[in-house]
CSV table of C-alpha atoms and ligand atoms in Angstrom, one decimal:
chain,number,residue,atom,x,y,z
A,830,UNK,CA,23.2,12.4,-2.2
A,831,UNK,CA,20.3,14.5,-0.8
A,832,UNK,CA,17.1,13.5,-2.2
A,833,UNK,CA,13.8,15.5,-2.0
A,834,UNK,CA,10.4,12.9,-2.5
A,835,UNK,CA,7.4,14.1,-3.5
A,836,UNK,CA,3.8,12.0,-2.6
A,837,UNK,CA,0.1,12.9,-3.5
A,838,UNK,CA,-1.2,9.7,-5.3
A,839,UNK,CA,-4.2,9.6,-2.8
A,840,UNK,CA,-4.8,11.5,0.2
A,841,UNK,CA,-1.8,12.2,2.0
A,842,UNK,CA,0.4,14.8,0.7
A,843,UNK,CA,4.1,14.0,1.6
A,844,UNK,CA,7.6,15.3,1.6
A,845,UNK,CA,10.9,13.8,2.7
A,846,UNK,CA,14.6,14.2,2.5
A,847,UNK,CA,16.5,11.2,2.4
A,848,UNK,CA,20.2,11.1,2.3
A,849,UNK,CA,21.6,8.3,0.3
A,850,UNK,CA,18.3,6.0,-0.1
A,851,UNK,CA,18.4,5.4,3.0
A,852,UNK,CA,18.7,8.3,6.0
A,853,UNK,CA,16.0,9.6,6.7
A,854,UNK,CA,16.6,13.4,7.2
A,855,UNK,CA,12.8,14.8,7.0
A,856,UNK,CA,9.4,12.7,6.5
A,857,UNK,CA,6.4,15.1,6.7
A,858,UNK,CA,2.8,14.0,5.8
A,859,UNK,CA,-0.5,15.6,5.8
A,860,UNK,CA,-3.3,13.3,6.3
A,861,UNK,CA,-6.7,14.5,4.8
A,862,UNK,CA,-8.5,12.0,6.5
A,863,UNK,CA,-10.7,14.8,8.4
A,864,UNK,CA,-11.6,15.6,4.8
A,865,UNK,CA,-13.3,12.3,3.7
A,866,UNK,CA,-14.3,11.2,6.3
A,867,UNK,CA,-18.1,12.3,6.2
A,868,UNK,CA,-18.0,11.1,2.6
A,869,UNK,CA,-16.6,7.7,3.5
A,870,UNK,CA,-14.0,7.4,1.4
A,871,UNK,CA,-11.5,9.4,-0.4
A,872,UNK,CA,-13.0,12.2,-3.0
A,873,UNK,CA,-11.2,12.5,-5.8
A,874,UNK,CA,-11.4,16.3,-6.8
A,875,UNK,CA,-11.3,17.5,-2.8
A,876,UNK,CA,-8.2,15.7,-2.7
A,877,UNK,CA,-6.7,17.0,-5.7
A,878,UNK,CA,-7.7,20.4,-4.4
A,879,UNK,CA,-5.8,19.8,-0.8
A,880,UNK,CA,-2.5,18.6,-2.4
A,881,UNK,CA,-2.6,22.1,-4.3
A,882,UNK,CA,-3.0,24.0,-1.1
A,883,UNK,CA,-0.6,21.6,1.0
A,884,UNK,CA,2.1,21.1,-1.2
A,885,UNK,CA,4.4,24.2,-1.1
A,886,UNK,CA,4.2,24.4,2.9
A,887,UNK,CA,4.9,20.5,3.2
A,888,UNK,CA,7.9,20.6,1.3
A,889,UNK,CA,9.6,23.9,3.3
A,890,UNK,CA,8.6,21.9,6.6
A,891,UNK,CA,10.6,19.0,4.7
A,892,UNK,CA,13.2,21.1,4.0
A,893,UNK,CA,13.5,22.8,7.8
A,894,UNK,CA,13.3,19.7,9.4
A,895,UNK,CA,15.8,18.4,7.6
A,896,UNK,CA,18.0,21.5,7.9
A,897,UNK,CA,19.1,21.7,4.3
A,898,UNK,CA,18.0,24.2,1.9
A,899,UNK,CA,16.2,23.7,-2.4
A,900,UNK,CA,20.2,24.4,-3.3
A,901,UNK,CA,21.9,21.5,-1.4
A,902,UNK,CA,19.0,19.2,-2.8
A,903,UNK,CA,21.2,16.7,-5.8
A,904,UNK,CA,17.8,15.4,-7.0
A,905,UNK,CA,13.7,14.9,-6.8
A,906,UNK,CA,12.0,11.8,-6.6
A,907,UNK,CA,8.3,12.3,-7.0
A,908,UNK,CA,5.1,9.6,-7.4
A,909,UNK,CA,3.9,8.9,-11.1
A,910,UNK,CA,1.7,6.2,-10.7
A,911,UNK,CA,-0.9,4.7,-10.1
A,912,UNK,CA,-3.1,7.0,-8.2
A,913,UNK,CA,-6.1,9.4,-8.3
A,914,UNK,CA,-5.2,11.6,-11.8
A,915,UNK,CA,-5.7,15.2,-10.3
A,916,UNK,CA,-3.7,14.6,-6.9
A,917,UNK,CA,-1.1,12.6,-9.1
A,918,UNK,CA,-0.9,15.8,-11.3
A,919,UNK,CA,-0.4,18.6,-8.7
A,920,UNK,CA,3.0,16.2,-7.0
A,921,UNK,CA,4.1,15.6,-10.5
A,922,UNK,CA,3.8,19.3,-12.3
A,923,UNK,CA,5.3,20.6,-8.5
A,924,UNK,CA,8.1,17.9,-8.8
A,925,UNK,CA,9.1,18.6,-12.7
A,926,UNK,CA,9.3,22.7,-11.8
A,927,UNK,CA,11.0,22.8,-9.1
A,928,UNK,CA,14.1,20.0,-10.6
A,929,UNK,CA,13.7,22.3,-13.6
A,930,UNK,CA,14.5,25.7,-11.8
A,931,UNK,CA,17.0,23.9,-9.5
A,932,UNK,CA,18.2,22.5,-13.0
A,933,UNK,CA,18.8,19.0,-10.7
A,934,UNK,CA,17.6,15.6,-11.9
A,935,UNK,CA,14.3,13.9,-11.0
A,936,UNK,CA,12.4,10.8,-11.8
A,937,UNK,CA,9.3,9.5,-11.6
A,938,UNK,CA,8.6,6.4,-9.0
A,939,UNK,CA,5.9,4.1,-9.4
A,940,UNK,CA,3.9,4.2,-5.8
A,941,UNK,CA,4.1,0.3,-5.5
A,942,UNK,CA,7.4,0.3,-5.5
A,943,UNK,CA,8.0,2.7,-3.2
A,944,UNK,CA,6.2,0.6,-0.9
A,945,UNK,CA,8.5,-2.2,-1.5
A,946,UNK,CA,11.6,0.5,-0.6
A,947,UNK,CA,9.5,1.6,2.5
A,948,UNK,CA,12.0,-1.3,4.8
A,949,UNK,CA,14.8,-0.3,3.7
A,950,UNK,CA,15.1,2.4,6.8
A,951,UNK,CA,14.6,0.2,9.6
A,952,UNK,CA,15.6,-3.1,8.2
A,953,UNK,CA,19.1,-5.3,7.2
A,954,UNK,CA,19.6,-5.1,4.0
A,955,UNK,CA,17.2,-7.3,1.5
A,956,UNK,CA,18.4,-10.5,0.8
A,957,UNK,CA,17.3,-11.9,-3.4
A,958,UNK,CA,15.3,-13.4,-4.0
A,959,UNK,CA,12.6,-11.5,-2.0
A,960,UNK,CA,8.8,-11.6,-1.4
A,961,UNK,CA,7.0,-8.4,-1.3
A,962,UNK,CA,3.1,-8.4,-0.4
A,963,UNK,CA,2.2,-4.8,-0.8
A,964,UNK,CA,-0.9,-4.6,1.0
A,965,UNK,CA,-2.8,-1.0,1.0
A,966,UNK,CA,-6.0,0.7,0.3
A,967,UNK,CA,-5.7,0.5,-3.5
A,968,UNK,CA,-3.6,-2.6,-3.9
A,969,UNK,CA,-2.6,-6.4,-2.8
A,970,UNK,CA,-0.1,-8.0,-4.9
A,971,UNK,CA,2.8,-10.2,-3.9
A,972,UNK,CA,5.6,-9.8,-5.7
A,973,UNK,CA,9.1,-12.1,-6.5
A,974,UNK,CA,11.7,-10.2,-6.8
A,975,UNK,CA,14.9,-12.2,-7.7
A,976,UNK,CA,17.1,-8.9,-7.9
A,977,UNK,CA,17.2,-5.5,-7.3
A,978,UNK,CA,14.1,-3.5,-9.3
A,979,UNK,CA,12.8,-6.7,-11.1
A,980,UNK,CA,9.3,-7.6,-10.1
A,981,UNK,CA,7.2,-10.2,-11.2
A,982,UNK,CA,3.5,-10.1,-9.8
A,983,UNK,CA,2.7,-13.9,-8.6
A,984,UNK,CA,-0.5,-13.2,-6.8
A,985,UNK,CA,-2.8,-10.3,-7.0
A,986,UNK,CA,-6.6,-9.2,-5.8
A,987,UNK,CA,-9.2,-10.0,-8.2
A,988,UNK,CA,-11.9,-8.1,-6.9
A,989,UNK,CA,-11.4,-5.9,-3.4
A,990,UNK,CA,-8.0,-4.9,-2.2
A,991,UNK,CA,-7.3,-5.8,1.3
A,992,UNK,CA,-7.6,-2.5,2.9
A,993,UNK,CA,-10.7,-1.7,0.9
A,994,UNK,CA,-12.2,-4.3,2.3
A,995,UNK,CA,-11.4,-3.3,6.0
A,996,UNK,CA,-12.6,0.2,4.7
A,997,UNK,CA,-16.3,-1.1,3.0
A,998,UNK,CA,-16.9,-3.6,6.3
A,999,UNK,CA,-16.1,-0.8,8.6
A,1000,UNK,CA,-19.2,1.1,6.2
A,1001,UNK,CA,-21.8,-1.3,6.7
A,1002,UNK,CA,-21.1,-2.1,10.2
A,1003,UNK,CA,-21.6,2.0,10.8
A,1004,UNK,CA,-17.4,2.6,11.8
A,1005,UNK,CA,-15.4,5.6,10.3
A,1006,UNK,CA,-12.9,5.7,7.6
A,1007,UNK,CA,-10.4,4.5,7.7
A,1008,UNK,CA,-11.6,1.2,8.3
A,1009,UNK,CA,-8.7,-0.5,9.1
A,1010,UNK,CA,-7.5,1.0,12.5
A,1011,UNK,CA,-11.1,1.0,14.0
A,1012,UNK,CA,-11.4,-3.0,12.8
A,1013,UNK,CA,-8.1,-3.6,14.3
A,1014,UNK,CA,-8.6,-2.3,17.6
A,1015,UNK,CA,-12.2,-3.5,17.9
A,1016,UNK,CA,-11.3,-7.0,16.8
A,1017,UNK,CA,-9.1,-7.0,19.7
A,1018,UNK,CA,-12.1,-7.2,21.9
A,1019,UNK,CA,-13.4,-9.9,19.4
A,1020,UNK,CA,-13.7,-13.4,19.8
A,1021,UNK,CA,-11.6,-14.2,15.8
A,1022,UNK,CA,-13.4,-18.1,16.2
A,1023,UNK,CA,-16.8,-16.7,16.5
A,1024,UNK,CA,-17.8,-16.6,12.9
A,1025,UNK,CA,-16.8,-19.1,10.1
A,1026,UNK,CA,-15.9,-16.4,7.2
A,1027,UNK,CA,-15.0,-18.4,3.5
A,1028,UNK,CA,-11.5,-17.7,2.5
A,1029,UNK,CA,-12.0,-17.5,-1.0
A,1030,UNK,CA,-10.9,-20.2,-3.6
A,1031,UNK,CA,-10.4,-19.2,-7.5
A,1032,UNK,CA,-11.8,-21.1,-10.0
A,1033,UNK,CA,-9.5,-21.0,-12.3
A,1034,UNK,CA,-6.5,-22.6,-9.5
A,1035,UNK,CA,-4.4,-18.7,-9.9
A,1036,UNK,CA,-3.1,-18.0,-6.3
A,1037,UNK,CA,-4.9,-15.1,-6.3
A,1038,UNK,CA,-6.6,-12.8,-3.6
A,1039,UNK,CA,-10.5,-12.4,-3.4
A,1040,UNK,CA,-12.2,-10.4,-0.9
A,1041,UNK,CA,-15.5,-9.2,-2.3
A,1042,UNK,CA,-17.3,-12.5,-1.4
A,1043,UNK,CA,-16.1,-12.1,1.8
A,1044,UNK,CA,-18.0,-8.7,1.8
A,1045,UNK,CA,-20.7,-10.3,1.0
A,1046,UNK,CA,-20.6,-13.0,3.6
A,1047,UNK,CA,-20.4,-10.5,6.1
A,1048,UNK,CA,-23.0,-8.6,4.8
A,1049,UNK,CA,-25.6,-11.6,4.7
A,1050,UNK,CA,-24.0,-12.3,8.4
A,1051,UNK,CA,-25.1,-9.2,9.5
A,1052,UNK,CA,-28.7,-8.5,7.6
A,1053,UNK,CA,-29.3,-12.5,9.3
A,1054,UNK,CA,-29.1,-11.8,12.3
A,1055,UNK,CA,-30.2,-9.0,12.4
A,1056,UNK,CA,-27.0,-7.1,13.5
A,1057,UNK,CA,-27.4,-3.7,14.6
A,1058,UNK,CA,-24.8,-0.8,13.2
A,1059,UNK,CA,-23.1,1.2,15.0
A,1060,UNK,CA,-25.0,4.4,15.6
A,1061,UNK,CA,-24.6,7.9,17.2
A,1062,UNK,CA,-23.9,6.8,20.4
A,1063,UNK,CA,-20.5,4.8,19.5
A,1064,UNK,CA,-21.6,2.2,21.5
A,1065,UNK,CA,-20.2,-1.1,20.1
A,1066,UNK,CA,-21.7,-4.4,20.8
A,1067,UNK,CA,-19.8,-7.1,21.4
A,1068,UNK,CA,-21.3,-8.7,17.9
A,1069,UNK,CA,-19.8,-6.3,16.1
A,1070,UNK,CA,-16.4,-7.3,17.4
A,1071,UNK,CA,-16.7,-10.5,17.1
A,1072,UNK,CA,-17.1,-9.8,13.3
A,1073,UNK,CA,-14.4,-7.3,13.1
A,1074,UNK,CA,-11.9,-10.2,14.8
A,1075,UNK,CA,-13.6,-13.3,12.7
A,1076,UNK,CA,-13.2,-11.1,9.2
A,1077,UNK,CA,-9.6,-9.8,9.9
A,1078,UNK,CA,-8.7,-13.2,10.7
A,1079,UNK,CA,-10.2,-14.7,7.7
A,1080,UNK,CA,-8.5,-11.6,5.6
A,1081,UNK,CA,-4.9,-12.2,7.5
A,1082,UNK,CA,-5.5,-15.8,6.8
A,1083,UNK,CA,-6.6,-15.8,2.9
A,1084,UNK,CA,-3.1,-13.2,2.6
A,1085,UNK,CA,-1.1,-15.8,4.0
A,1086,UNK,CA,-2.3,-19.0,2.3
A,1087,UNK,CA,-1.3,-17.8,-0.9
A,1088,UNK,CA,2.3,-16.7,0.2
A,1089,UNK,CA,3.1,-20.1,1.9
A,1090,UNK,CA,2.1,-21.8,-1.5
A,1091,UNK,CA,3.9,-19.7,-3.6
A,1092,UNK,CA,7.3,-19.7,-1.4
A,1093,UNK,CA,7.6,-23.3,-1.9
A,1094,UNK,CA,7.9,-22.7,-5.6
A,1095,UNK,CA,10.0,-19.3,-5.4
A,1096,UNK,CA,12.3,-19.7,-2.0
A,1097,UNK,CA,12.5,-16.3,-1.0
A,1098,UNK,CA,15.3,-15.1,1.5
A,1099,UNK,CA,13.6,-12.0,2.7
A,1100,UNK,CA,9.9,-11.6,3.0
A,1101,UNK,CA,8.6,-7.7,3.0
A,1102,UNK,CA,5.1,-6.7,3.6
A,1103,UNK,CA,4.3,-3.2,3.3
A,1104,UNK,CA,1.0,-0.6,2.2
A,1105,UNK,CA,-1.0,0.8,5.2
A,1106,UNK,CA,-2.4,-2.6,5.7
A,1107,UNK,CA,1.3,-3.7,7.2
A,1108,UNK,CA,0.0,-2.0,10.4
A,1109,UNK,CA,-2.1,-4.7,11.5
A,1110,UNK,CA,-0.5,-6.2,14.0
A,1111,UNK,CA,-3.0,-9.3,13.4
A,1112,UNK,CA,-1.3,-9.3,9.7
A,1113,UNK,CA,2.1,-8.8,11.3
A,1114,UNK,CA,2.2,-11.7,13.7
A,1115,UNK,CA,0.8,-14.2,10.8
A,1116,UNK,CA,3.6,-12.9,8.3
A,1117,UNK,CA,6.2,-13.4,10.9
A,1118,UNK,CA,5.0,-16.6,11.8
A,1119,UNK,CA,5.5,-17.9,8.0
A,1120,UNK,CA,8.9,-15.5,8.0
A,1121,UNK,CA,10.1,-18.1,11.0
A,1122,UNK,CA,8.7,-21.5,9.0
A,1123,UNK,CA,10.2,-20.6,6.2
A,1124,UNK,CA,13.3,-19.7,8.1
A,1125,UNK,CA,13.9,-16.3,6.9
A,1126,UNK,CA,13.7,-12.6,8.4
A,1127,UNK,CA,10.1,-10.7,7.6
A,1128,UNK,CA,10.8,-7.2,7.1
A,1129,UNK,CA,7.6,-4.3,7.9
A,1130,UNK,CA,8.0,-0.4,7.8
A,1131,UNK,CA,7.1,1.0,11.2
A,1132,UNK,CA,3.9,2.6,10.8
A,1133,UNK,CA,4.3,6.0,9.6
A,1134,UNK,CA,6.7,4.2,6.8
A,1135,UNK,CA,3.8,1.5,6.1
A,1136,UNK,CA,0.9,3.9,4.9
A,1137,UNK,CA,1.4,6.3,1.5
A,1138,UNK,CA,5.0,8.7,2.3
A,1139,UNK,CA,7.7,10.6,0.6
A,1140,UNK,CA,10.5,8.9,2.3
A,1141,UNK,CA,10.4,5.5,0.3
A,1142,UNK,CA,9.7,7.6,-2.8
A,1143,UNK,CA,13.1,9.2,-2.0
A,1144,UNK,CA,14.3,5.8,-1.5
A,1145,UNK,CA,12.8,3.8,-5.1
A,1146,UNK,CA,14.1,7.5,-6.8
A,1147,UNK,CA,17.6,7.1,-5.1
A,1148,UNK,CA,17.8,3.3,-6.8
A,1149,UNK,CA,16.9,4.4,-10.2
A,1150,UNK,CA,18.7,7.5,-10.0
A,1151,UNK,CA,21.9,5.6,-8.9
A,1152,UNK,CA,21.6,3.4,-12.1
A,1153,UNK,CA,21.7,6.7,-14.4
A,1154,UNK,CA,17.9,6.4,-15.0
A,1155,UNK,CA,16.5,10.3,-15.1
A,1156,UNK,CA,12.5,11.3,-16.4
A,1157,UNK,CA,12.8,14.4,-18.8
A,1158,UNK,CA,9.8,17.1,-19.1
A,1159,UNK,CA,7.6,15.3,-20.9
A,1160,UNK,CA,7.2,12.5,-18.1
A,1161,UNK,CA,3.5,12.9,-16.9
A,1162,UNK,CA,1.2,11.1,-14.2
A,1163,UNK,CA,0.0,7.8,-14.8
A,1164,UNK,CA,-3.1,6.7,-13.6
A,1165,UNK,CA,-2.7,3.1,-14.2
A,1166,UNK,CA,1.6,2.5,-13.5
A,1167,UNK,CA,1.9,-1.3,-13.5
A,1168,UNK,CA,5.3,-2.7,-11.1
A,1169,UNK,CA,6.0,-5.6,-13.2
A,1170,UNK,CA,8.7,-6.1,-15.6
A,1171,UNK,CA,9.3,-10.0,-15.6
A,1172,UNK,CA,7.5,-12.8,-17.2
A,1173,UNK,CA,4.9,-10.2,-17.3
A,1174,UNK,CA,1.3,-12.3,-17.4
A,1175,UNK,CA,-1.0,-9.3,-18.3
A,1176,UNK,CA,-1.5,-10.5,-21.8
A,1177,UNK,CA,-2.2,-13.8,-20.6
A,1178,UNK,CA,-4.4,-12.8,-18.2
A,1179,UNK,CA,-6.4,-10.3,-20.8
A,1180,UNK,CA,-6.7,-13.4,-23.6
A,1181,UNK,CA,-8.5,-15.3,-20.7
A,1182,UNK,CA,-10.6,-13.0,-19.3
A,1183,UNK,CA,-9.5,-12.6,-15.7
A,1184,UNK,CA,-10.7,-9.9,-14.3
A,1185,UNK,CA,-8.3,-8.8,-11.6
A,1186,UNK,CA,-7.1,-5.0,-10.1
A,1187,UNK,CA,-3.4,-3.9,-10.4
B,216,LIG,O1,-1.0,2.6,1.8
B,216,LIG,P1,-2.1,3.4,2.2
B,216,LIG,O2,-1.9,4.6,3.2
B,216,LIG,O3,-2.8,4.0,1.0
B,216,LIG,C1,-2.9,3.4,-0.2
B,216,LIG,O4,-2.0,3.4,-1.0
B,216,LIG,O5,-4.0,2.8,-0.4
B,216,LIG,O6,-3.2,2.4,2.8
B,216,LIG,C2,-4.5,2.8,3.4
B,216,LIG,C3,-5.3,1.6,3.7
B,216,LIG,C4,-6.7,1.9,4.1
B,216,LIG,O7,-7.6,1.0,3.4
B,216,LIG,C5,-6.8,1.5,5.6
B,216,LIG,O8,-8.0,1.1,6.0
B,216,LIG,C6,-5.7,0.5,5.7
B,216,LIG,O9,-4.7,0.9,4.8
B,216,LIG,N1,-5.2,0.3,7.0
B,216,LIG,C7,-5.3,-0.8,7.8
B,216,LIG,C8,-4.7,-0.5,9.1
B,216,LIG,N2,-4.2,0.8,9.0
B,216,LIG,C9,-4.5,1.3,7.8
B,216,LIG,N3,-5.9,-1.9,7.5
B,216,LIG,C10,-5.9,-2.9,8.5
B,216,LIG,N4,-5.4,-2.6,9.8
B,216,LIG,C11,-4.8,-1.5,10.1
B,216,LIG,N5,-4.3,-1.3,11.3
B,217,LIG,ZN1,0.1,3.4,-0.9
C-alpha cells in the first residue's frame, strides 16, 4: 500500500511516500526557517502563505523521488491537528482534493501522533505497553500507550513546551531561531555544573512539566550578573555556554524525573521519545540511560524523522487506514486536536483549574 503524507502544521511543508507504514520511499521537507528567523519565531500568516507556494512542487519531488506516479498512490495521509489554522488549512484542502480527484481514500492524522509513528522506520517493532515523550516546539507530553493507537497523556507541560523554551533562552541570550541546535552545540563548550537551575516542582503533586520558571531563573541569572548578549559579532563568551549547558541540563533532567516516576507505576516495554527536541543528544543519552535502568530498548527517530515530516504522517495514516478508519469531505483542520483517548483527565483537569498546554 503506497501512501502519499501530507505536513504543514507549522513551518515545514512536507511530503513522503511510504510503502506499507513503514518504507520509506520519498521524505521531502521544506524548512522555512530562513523565513522567521528575523522575526524570531514562527509567523503565522507568512507561513500559511509558504505552504501555498511550496506545496504542489514538494509533493511532485515526493512523487519523483519515490518513482511512482498520483495513479499508483492507494491513499493520502495528511495532518489535521493541532497546528497554526492557515498552514493547517492549505495541507488539509490540498490533501482532501487531490484523494477526491484520484477518487482514493484519505484521513486525517493528529500531528502528535505522527510523532509517536516517527520510530517506526529505523526501530524493532514497539513492544505494549509503551512510553512516548513527544518533545517539540509546540508540545511535551508523555504518553502510556498500552496498545496500538490508545494514548493516555500521564504527564504534560503546564506552561512552556520544552523546545520553546530552548527557542525563548536562545532570545534573551541574543542566539538565532531555532534555539535548540545553537543551545546544543554551545552547551557543548559549557561547563552543565556551573549554574544551579530549579527543576520545577508542582504544587498540586501532578508529574507534570514546568519550564517557564526556569525562563525566569535564567533571565534573573543573566540581568545579575550582568551577562552580556550575544551581539553582532557572534562572539560567544564562555558565560553564555556555561548557561546554555547548566539550562539544557536542568531541562534534560526535569524531562526525565518525571518519566522514571511514572514507569514505576506503568512498566513500559519500549520507551519512544520523539518531536524535534529528540535531537538533543544531551536528551538522548539521559533517555537511554533510564531505557537501560529500566531494562528496556529506547527508541528515537534519526533527525530528519524527529522534527515536523510527512513520513510518520504516512505512517499514523497507514495504521488508521489499515483498521478501515477513512475522513470524508467534511473533515477540516483542527487547531486544537487532542491525542488522548483513555482515562481522558481533561475534565478533571478543567473542574480544578490547572492550567496546562496540550
Ligand atoms: O517537532 P518540531 O520540528 O516542530 C514542532 O512540532 O514544534 O520541533 C521544533 C523544536 C524547536 O523548538 C527547536 O528549538 C527544537 O525543536 N529543537 C531542539 C533541537 N533541535 C530542534 N531542541 C533542543 N536540541 C536540539 N538539538
Ligand atoms: Zn511536530
Amino acid at each position: 500500500m503506497l501512501i502519499l503524507g501530507i505536513e504543514s502544521s507549522c513551518d515545514e511543508t512536507a511530503a513522503a511516500v511510504v510503502e506499507d507504514g513503514s518504507r520509506i520511499l520519498s521524505s521531502v521537507i521544506s524548512s522555512q526557517i530562513e523565513l522567521h528567523k528575523p522575526f524570531g519565531g514562527v509567523v503565522p500568516e507568512l507561513a500559511a502563505r509558504e505552504h501555498l507556494e511550496k506545496i504542489d512542487p514538494i509533493v511532485d519531488e515526493a512523487l519523483a523521488k519515490a518513482n511512482v506516479n498520483l495513479k499508483e498512490i492507494d491513499a493520502v495521509a495528511v495532518t489535521q491537528g493541532p497546528g497554526l489554522i492557515g498552514s493547517l488549512l492549505v495541507g488539509v484542502c490540498y490533501a482532501k482534493a487531490l484523494a477526491f480527484g484520484l477518487e482514493i481514500p484519505f484521513i486525517g492524522v493528529n500531528h502528535i501522533e505522527g510523532h509517536v509513528f516517527s520510530v517506526v522506520f529505523e526501530n524493532p517493532a514497539i513492544e505494549f505497553p509503551a512510553f512516548a515523550l513527544i518533545v517539540s516546539g509546540g508540545h511535551t507530553n508523555l504518553f502510556h500507550i498500552p496498545e496500538a493507537g490508545k494514548y493516555k497523556v500521564i504527564a504534560r507541560t503546564r506552561d512552556d513546551a520544552a523546545g520553546e523554551a530552548f527557542d525563548k533562552i536562545a532570545k534573551m541570550l541574543g542566539l538565532e531561531y531555532p534555539g535548540g541546535p545553537i543551545i546544543e552545540k554551545l552547551a557543548k563548550e559549557g561547563d552543565a555544573n556551573k549554574i544551579k537551575f530549579p527543576i520545577a516542582k508542582i504544587s498540586d503533586g501532578r508529574p507534570d512539566f514546568s519550564f517557564s520558571g526556569l525562563k525566569t531563573a535564567v533571565s534573573r541569572y543573566v540581568r545579575e550578573n550582568e551577562i552580556e548578549k550575544v551581539g553582532e559579532d557572534k562572539v560567544v563568551s564562555q558565560e553564555i555556554k556555561d548557561i546554555a549547558a547548566s539550562f539544557q541540563a536542568t531541562v534534560v533532567k526535569s524531562l526525565m524525573k518525571n518519566v522514571e516516576k511514572l514507569a514505576d507505576q506503568y512498566h513500559p516495554k519500549t520507551f519512544i521519545v520523539a518531536g524535534g527536541v529528540a535531537c538533543n543528544s544531551a536528551l538522548r543519552e539521559a533517555a537511554e540511560l533510564i531505557g537501560n535502568r529500566l531494562g528496556i530498548p529506547t527508541y528515537f527517530p534519526s533527525k530528519h524523522l524527529s522534527t515536523d515530516n510527512a513520513a510518520m504522517i504516512a505512517a499514523a495514516g497507514y495504521f488508521h487506514l489499515k483498521r478501515g478508519e477513512r475522513s470524508d469531505l467534511r473533515m477540516t483542520a483542527d487547531v486544537s486536536m487532542r491525542l488522548q483517548n483513555l482515562e481522558n483527565e481533561d475534565a478533571e483537569l478543567k473542574r480544578k483549574k490547572v492550567r496546562y498546554r496540550l
